[in-house]
Amino acid sequence: MNLSVKHLRAFVALAEQRNFTRAAQACHLSQSAFSTLIHTLEEQAGSRLFERTTRHVELSADGRRFEEVARRLLADFEAALADLRDHALRRKGRVSIAALPSLAAGDLPPLLAAFRARYPGIEIALFDLLADGCIDLVRRARADFALAPAPAQAADLRVEPLLRERFHLVCPAGHALAARRSVTPQALAGHPFIHLSRTSSVRQHLDAALHPERLEGVMEVEQLATVAGLVAAGLGITAVPTLALFQFRREGLVVRPLQIPGLSRDICLIRLKERGDTAAAAALIEDLRAHYGDGRAGAGTGPGPRLKPRQPRQPR
């Protein structure tokens, strides 16, 4: 069979109007074109769907059986088409993001809130994971894109640099390094250091930039909030990138730029090469590009003034 939606619409119009002229007008067709559609439908169905007289057009027994199916098919088609339009116009949809915890808890919440206000029909899913976990979700198509450093093996991925972060020393206000305007690698030697775990991109970037030198690590933890608490308690100093500084905005801590050659972290927009962007994902990507248009991380990049006390934002 080679039938189309036009045939179904013509059938339903004639079933309602019971008149070829009025039905053709309802379909915005000439009467001859309309009659051809009905004839083709009956021919391919192998059944007479309408009983015709000089005065009346009525559904046949087969026509009455087909009417319910035809109306349901048209309704399903129109609903599917409306759903596609809603997605294309960003009235509906879903976008799934995998992001580093420092981004997921810091920069992203206000961006996502603004996005949600503009597109209330789009559902947002956020996965806050370390870099390897973010890339894994993209590769398994569970996330539309990731916000993370580029992996070493990226042949199957589209990697778009979004911003570059500097690293900063965080120490107690009374620490010897707090008086410096900036801190060199040599200045870190001999000071107890609070590390993030070796699986974190922060730790990996720091170790790579300092190699072969090693810091005097006294503790290694998983969460930035824990690092902040340990540093505030005077157990050591630490180094974090710009987007993580919001975790350290507390009384008694100071921030100083780290002057270590090669120590920066590129946050990239990472997607599968073989997968196109949905309309919802494209809209959020537009917002991210606009937000990070200069390619630099936001607050906290100055010469290291003491951070004003502020209630820290908690991860979702």
mmCIF file with all atom_site columns, C-alpha atoms in Angstrom, residues 101 104-106 108-114 116 124 126 128 313-316:
data_model
loop_
_atom_site.group_PDB
_atom_site.id
_atom_site.type_symbol
_atom_site.label_atom_id
_atom_site.label_alt_id
_atom_site.label_comp_id
_atom_site.label_asym_id
_atom_site.label_entity_id
_atom_site.label_seq_id
_atom_site.pdbx_PDB_ins_code
_atom_site.Cartn_x
_atom_site.Cartn_y
_atom_site.Cartn_z
_atom_site.occupancy
_atom_site.B_iso_or_equiv
_atom_site.pdbx_formal_charge
_atom_site.auth_seq_id
_atom_site.auth_comp_id
_atom_site.auth_asym_id
_atom_site.auth_atom_id
_atom_site.pdbx_PDB_model_num
ATOM 1  C CA . PRO A 1 101 ? 31.471 18.483 41.430 1.00 0.00 ? 101 PRO A CA 1
ATOM 2  C CA . ALA A 1 104 ? 27.893 21.155 39.592 1.00 0.00 ? 104 ALA A CA 1
ATOM 3  C CA . ALA A 1 105 ? 27.826 22.815 43.018 1.00 0.00 ? 105 ALA A CA 1
ATOM 4  C CA . GLY A 1 106 ? 29.266 26.200 42.080 1.00 0.00 ? 106 GLY A CA 1
ATOM 5  C CA . LEU A 1 108 ? 26.020 25.544 37.284 1.00 0.00 ? 108 LEU A CA 1
ATOM 6  C CA . PRO A 1 109 ? 23.084 25.982 39.726 1.00 0.00 ? 109 PRO A CA 1
ATOM 7  C CA . PRO A 1 110 ? 22.419 29.663 38.847 1.00 0.00 ? 110 PRO A CA 1
ATOM 8  C CA . LEU A 1 111 ? 22.878 28.905 35.146 1.00 0.00 ? 111 LEU A CA 1
ATOM 9  C CA . LEU A 1 112 ? 20.455 25.986 35.342 1.00 0.00 ? 112 LEU A CA 1
ATOM 10 C CA . ALA A 1 113 ? 17.951 28.048 37.319 1.00 0.00 ? 113 ALA A CA 1
ATOM 11 C CA . ALA A 1 114 ? 17.954 30.734 34.602 1.00 0.00 ? 114 ALA A CA 1
ATOM 12 C CA . ARG A 1 116 ? 14.741 26.412 33.712 1.00 0.00 ? 116 ARG A CA 1
ATOM 13 C CA . ILE A 1 124 ? 17.216 18.748 33.442 1.00 0.00 ? 124 ILE A CA 1
ATOM 14 C CA . LEU A 1 126 ? 22.620 16.627 36.458 1.00 0.00 ? 126 LEU A CA 1
ATOM 15 C CA . ASP A 1 128 ? 28.070 15.397 39.610 1.00 0.00 ? 128 ASP A CA 1
ATOM 16 C CA . ARG A 1 313 ? 26.603 26.740 48.575 1.00 0.00 ? 313 ARG A CA 1
ATOM 17 C CA . GLN A 1 314 ? 25.924 23.074 49.059 1.00 0.00 ? 314 GLN A CA 1
ATOM 18 C CA . PRO A 1 315 ? 25.941 20.474 46.260 1.00 0.00 ? 315 PRO A CA 1
ATOM 19 C CA . ARG A 1 316 ? 22.542 19.391 45.051 1.00 0.00 ? 316 ARG A CA 1
#
